[in-house]
Amino acid sequence: EPEVTQTPSHQVTQMGQEVILRCVPISNHLYFYWYRQILGQKVEFLVSFYNNEISEKSEIFDDQFSVERPDGSNFTLKIRSTKLEDSAMYFCASNLPGTGGRKTQYFGPGTRLLVL
Amino acid sequence: DQQVKQNSPSLSVQEGRISILNCDYTNSMFDYFLWYKKYPAEGPTFLISISSIKDKNEDGRFTVFLNKSAKHLSLHIVPSQPGDSAVYFCAASEGRDDKIIFGKGTRLHILP
């Protein structure tokens, strides 16, 4: 069964450094998402991406964040200058409307980001 | 502001019995609801969903019930199995919005 993959599984970085989290969505999916889960809190929406542009973003997704689909398979989340509070589990998700329901998003295993 | 609430942080159920996980929501514009299951160190896995035009959806051992007047949904697992031990997230979306709003999750323990 096709699945969303994410790399790396863990990332440790110093505050102020740039990080890039990578995702390979399910191949025929058209909508791509990033969510995050701070330890002990709920999963929060960050951004959605369709047709090579952001379709929706949350208040969390400020100017320090950017997303890109650099080729036909990868979907990346960049945090330009990391802060301590960016430490969280970051999940990528993808969706093809019509499969499993209009809004059913399929999630990757996550990247655990630790900012020191 | 919690738009999706799961008030039970944990639930323990005997193997073979029914597990009932509850969820309440406040946004009457939500029109699609989902349940996800999550094991440690893995991403949320889609389980089952329901559109607001329905009040029940069943898939194998999993049934989701929606009571729109009460803004309440529940997930029933029958019979409960050891592999069902996980965190279950209730989630919802509204109209043409892409984002899914998650609850905080309920940790289900299936007891032998």
CSV table of C-alpha atoms in Angstrom, one decimal:
chain,number,residue,atom,x,y,z
A,1,GLU,CA,0.0,0.0,0.0
A,2,PRO,CA,1.4,3.4,-0.9
A,3,GLU,CA,2.4,5.6,2.0
A,4,VAL,CA,3.8,9.0,2.8
A,5,THR,CA,7.5,9.0,3.8
A,6,GLN,CA,9.4,11.6,5.7
A,7,THR,CA,13.1,12.3,6.3
A,8,PRO,CA,14.9,12.6,8.5
A,9,SER,CA,13.1,10.8,11.3
A,10,HIS,CA,15.0,12.9,13.9
A,11,GLN,CA,16.7,16.3,13.6
A,12,VAL,CA,18.6,18.1,16.3
A,13,THR,CA,19.6,21.7,15.5
A,14,GLN,CA,20.9,24.8,17.2
A,15,MET,CA,18.6,27.8,17.7
A,16,GLY,CA,18.8,30.2,14.8
A,17,GLN,CA,19.8,27.5,12.3
A,18,GLU,CA,17.9,26.6,9.2
A,19,VAL,CA,16.3,23.2,8.9
A,20,ILE,CA,14.6,21.5,5.9
A,21,LEU,CA,12.2,18.7,6.5
A,22,ARG,CA,11.4,16.5,3.6
A,23,CYS,CA,8.4,14.5,2.6
A,24,VAL,CA,7.5,12.3,-0.3
A,25,PRO,CA,3.7,12.3,-0.6
A,26,ILE,CA,1.7,9.4,-2.1
A,27,SER,CA,2.5,9.6,-5.8
A,28,ASN,CA,-0.9,10.4,-7.3
A,29,HIS,CA,-2.0,12.8,-4.6
A,30,LEU,CA,-2.5,16.4,-5.4
A,31,TYR,CA,-2.9,18.2,-2.0
A,32,PHE,CA,-0.1,18.3,0.5
A,33,TYR,CA,0.0,19.4,4.1
A,34,TRP,CA,2.3,20.0,7.1
A,35,TYR,CA,1.1,19.6,10.7
A,36,ARG,CA,3.0,19.7,13.9
A,37,GLN,CA,2.5,18.3,17.4
A,38,ILE,CA,4.3,19.8,20.3
A,39,LEU,CA,5.0,17.3,23.0
A,40,GLY,CA,1.8,16.7,25.1
A,41,GLN,CA,-0.3,18.9,22.8
A,42,LYS,CA,-2.7,18.3,19.9
A,43,VAL,CA,-1.8,18.0,16.2
A,44,GLU,CA,-2.0,21.5,14.7
A,45,PHE,CA,-2.4,22.4,11.0
A,46,LEU,CA,0.4,24.5,9.6
A,47,VAL,CA,-0.1,24.8,5.8
A,48,SER,CA,-1.7,23.3,2.8
A,49,PHE,CA,-0.3,23.3,-0.7
A,50,TYR,CA,-2.0,22.7,-4.1
A,51,ASN,CA,-1.1,23.3,-7.7
A,52,ASN,CA,2.3,24.7,-6.6
A,53,GLU,CA,1.1,27.3,-4.2
A,54,ILE,CA,-0.1,27.6,-0.7
A,55,SER,CA,-3.8,27.3,-0.4
A,56,GLU,CA,-4.2,27.9,3.3
A,57,LYS,CA,-1.9,28.5,6.2
A,58,SER,CA,-2.3,28.9,10.0
A,59,GLU,CA,-1.2,31.7,12.3
A,60,ILE,CA,1.8,29.5,13.3
A,61,PHE,CA,3.1,29.5,9.7
A,62,ASP,CA,4.8,32.9,9.8
A,63,ASP,CA,7.6,34.3,7.7
A,64,GLN,CA,10.1,31.9,9.2
A,65,PHE,CA,8.4,29.0,7.5
A,66,SER,CA,8.2,28.1,3.8
A,67,VAL,CA,7.2,25.2,1.7
A,68,GLU,CA,8.3,24.0,-1.7
A,69,ARG,CA,7.7,21.2,-4.1
A,70,PRO,CA,11.1,21.3,-5.8
A,71,ASP,CA,10.4,18.3,-8.1
A,72,GLY,CA,7.6,15.9,-8.9
A,73,SER,CA,8.0,13.9,-5.8
A,74,ASN,CA,9.3,15.9,-2.8
A,75,PHE,CA,7.5,18.3,-0.6
A,76,THR,CA,9.6,20.3,1.8
A,77,LEU,CA,9.1,22.5,4.9
A,78,LYS,CA,11.9,25.0,5.7
A,79,ILE,CA,12.2,26.8,8.9
A,80,ARG,CA,14.6,29.7,8.3
A,81,SER,CA,15.8,30.5,11.8
A,82,THR,CA,14.7,27.9,14.3
A,83,LYS,CA,13.5,28.8,17.8
A,84,LEU,CA,13.3,26.7,20.9
A,85,GLU,CA,9.5,26.6,20.6
A,86,ASP,CA,9.8,25.0,17.1
A,87,SER,CA,10.7,21.7,18.8
A,88,ALA,CA,7.9,19.4,17.9
A,89,MET,CA,6.9,16.4,15.8
A,90,TYR,CA,6.3,17.5,12.2
A,91,PHE,CA,3.9,15.5,10.1
A,92,CYS,CA,3.5,15.7,6.3
A,93,ALA,CA,0.2,14.5,4.8
A,94,SER,CA,-1.3,14.2,1.4
A,95,ASN,CA,-4.7,13.8,-0.1
A,96,LEU,CA,-6.4,12.9,-3.4
A,97,PRO,CA,-10.0,14.1,-3.2
A,98,GLY,CA,-12.4,11.3,-3.9
A,99,THR,CA,-10.3,8.6,-2.3
A,100,GLY,CA,-11.6,7.5,1.1
A,101,GLY,CA,-13.6,10.7,1.4
A,102,ARG,CA,-13.2,14.3,0.5
A,103,LYS,CA,-11.0,15.4,3.3
A,104,THR,CA,-9.2,12.2,4.1
A,105,GLN,CA,-5.5,13.0,4.6
A,106,TYR,CA,-2.9,10.4,4.8
A,107,PHE,CA,0.0,11.1,7.2
A,108,GLY,CA,3.7,10.3,7.2
A,109,PRO,CA,5.5,8.9,10.2
A,110,GLY,CA,6.8,12.4,11.2
A,111,THR,CA,10.1,14.1,11.8
A,112,ARG,CA,11.0,14.8,15.4
A,113,LEU,CA,12.7,18.2,15.5
A,114,LEU,CA,14.7,19.3,18.6
A,115,VAL,CA,16.0,22.8,18.8
A,116,LEU,CA,18.7,23.4,21.4
B,1,ASP,CA,-10.3,27.7,21.7
B,2,GLN,CA,-10.9,24.0,21.4
B,3,GLN,CA,-13.2,23.4,18.5
B,4,VAL,CA,-12.8,19.6,18.8
B,5,LYS,CA,-12.8,18.2,22.3
B,6,GLN,CA,-11.9,14.7,23.5
B,7,ASN,CA,-12.6,14.9,27.2
B,8,SER,CA,-11.3,11.5,28.2
B,9,PRO,CA,-7.5,11.4,28.1
B,10,SER,CA,-7.5,7.6,28.5
B,11,LEU,CA,-9.8,4.6,28.4
B,12,SER,CA,-9.2,1.0,29.4
B,13,VAL,CA,-11.4,-1.8,28.0
B,14,GLN,CA,-11.3,-5.5,28.3
B,15,GLU,CA,-10.3,-7.4,25.2
B,16,GLY,CA,-13.4,-8.6,23.3
B,17,ARG,CA,-15.6,-5.9,24.7
B,18,ILE,CA,-16.8,-2.7,23.0
B,19,SER,CA,-14.6,0.4,23.1
B,20,ILE,CA,-16.5,3.7,22.9
B,21,LEU,CA,-14.5,6.9,22.3
B,22,ASN,CA,-16.3,10.2,22.5
B,23,CYS,CA,-15.8,13.5,20.8
B,24,ASP,CA,-17.6,16.8,21.0
B,25,TYR,CA,-17.3,19.8,18.7
B,26,THR,CA,-18.3,23.4,18.9
B,27,ASN,CA,-18.2,24.6,15.3
B,28,SER,CA,-21.5,24.0,13.7
B,29,MET,CA,-19.9,24.6,10.2
B,30,PHE,CA,-17.9,21.4,10.4
B,31,ASP,CA,-19.2,19.1,7.7
B,32,TYR,CA,-16.8,16.2,7.7
B,33,PHE,CA,-15.4,14.2,10.6
B,34,LEU,CA,-12.6,11.7,10.9
B,35,TRP,CA,-11.0,9.4,13.3
B,36,TYR,CA,-7.3,8.7,13.3
B,37,LYS,CA,-5.3,6.1,15.3
B,38,LYS,CA,-1.7,6.8,16.3
B,39,TYR,CA,0.9,4.4,17.6
B,40,PRO,CA,4.1,5.9,19.3
B,41,ALA,CA,6.7,7.1,16.8
B,42,GLU,CA,4.3,6.8,13.9
B,43,GLY,CA,2.0,9.3,12.1
B,44,PRO,CA,-1.8,9.3,12.5
B,45,THR,CA,-3.4,6.6,10.5
B,46,PHE,CA,-6.8,7.2,9.0
B,47,LEU,CA,-9.5,4.9,10.4
B,48,ILE,CA,-12.9,6.0,9.4
B,49,SER,CA,-14.8,9.2,8.4
B,50,ILE,CA,-18.4,10.5,8.2
B,51,SER,CA,-20.0,13.3,6.4
B,52,SER,CA,-22.4,15.6,8.2
B,53,ILE,CA,-25.3,14.4,6.1
B,54,LYS,CA,-25.1,10.9,7.7
B,55,ASP,CA,-25.5,9.7,11.2
B,56,LYS,CA,-23.6,6.5,11.0
B,57,ASN,CA,-20.8,4.9,9.1
B,58,GLU,CA,-19.5,1.4,9.6
B,59,ASP,CA,-16.3,-0.3,8.4
B,60,GLY,CA,-15.6,-3.7,9.8
B,61,ARG,CA,-15.1,-3.5,13.6
B,62,PHE,CA,-15.3,0.3,13.5
B,63,THR,CA,-18.5,2.4,13.5
B,64,VAL,CA,-18.7,6.1,13.8
B,65,PHE,CA,-21.9,7.8,15.0
B,66,LEU,CA,-22.7,11.4,14.5
B,67,ASN,CA,-25.3,13.4,16.5
B,68,LYS,CA,-25.4,16.8,14.9
B,69,SER,CA,-27.9,18.3,17.3
B,70,ALA,CA,-25.7,17.4,20.2
B,71,LYS,CA,-22.5,18.2,18.3
B,72,HIS,CA,-21.2,14.8,19.3
B,73,LEU,CA,-19.6,11.9,17.6
B,74,SER,CA,-18.4,8.6,18.9
B,75,LEU,CA,-16.2,5.7,17.6
B,76,HIS,CA,-17.2,2.2,18.5
B,77,ILE,CA,-14.8,-0.7,18.2
B,78,VAL,CA,-16.3,-4.1,18.5
B,79,PRO,CA,-14.8,-6.4,19.5
B,80,SER,CA,-11.7,-4.7,21.0
B,81,GLN,CA,-8.4,-6.3,20.2
B,82,PRO,CA,-4.9,-5.9,21.7
B,83,GLY,CA,-3.7,-4.2,18.6
B,84,ASP,CA,-6.3,-1.5,19.1
B,85,SER,CA,-4.2,0.0,22.0
B,86,ALA,CA,-3.2,3.4,20.7
B,87,VAL,CA,-4.1,7.1,20.8
B,88,TYR,CA,-7.3,7.9,18.9
B,89,PHE,CA,-7.8,11.4,17.5
B,90,CYS,CA,-11.1,12.8,16.6
B,91,ALA,CA,-10.8,15.4,13.8
B,92,ALA,CA,-13.1,17.7,11.7
B,93,SER,CA,-13.0,20.0,8.7
B,94,GLU,CA,-15.3,22.7,7.4
B,95,GLY,CA,-16.5,23.4,3.9
B,96,ARG,CA,-13.7,24.1,1.4
B,97,ASP,CA,-11.1,24.5,4.1
B,98,ASP,CA,-8.1,22.2,3.6
B,99,LYS,CA,-7.1,22.0,7.2
B,100,ILE,CA,-8.2,19.3,9.7
B,101,ILE,CA,-8.8,20.3,13.3
B,102,PHE,CA,-7.7,17.7,15.7
B,103,GLY,CA,-8.8,16.9,19.3
B,104,LYS,CA,-6.2,16.1,21.9
B,105,GLY,CA,-6.6,12.4,21.6
B,106,THR,CA,-7.8,9.5,23.9
B,107,ARG,CA,-5.3,6.8,24.8
B,108,LEU,CA,-7.1,3.4,24.6
B,109,HIS,CA,-5.7,0.5,26.6
B,110,ILE,CA,-7.0,-2.9,25.7
B,111,LEU,CA,-6.6,-5.2,28.7
B,112,PRO,CA,-6.0,-8.9,28.3
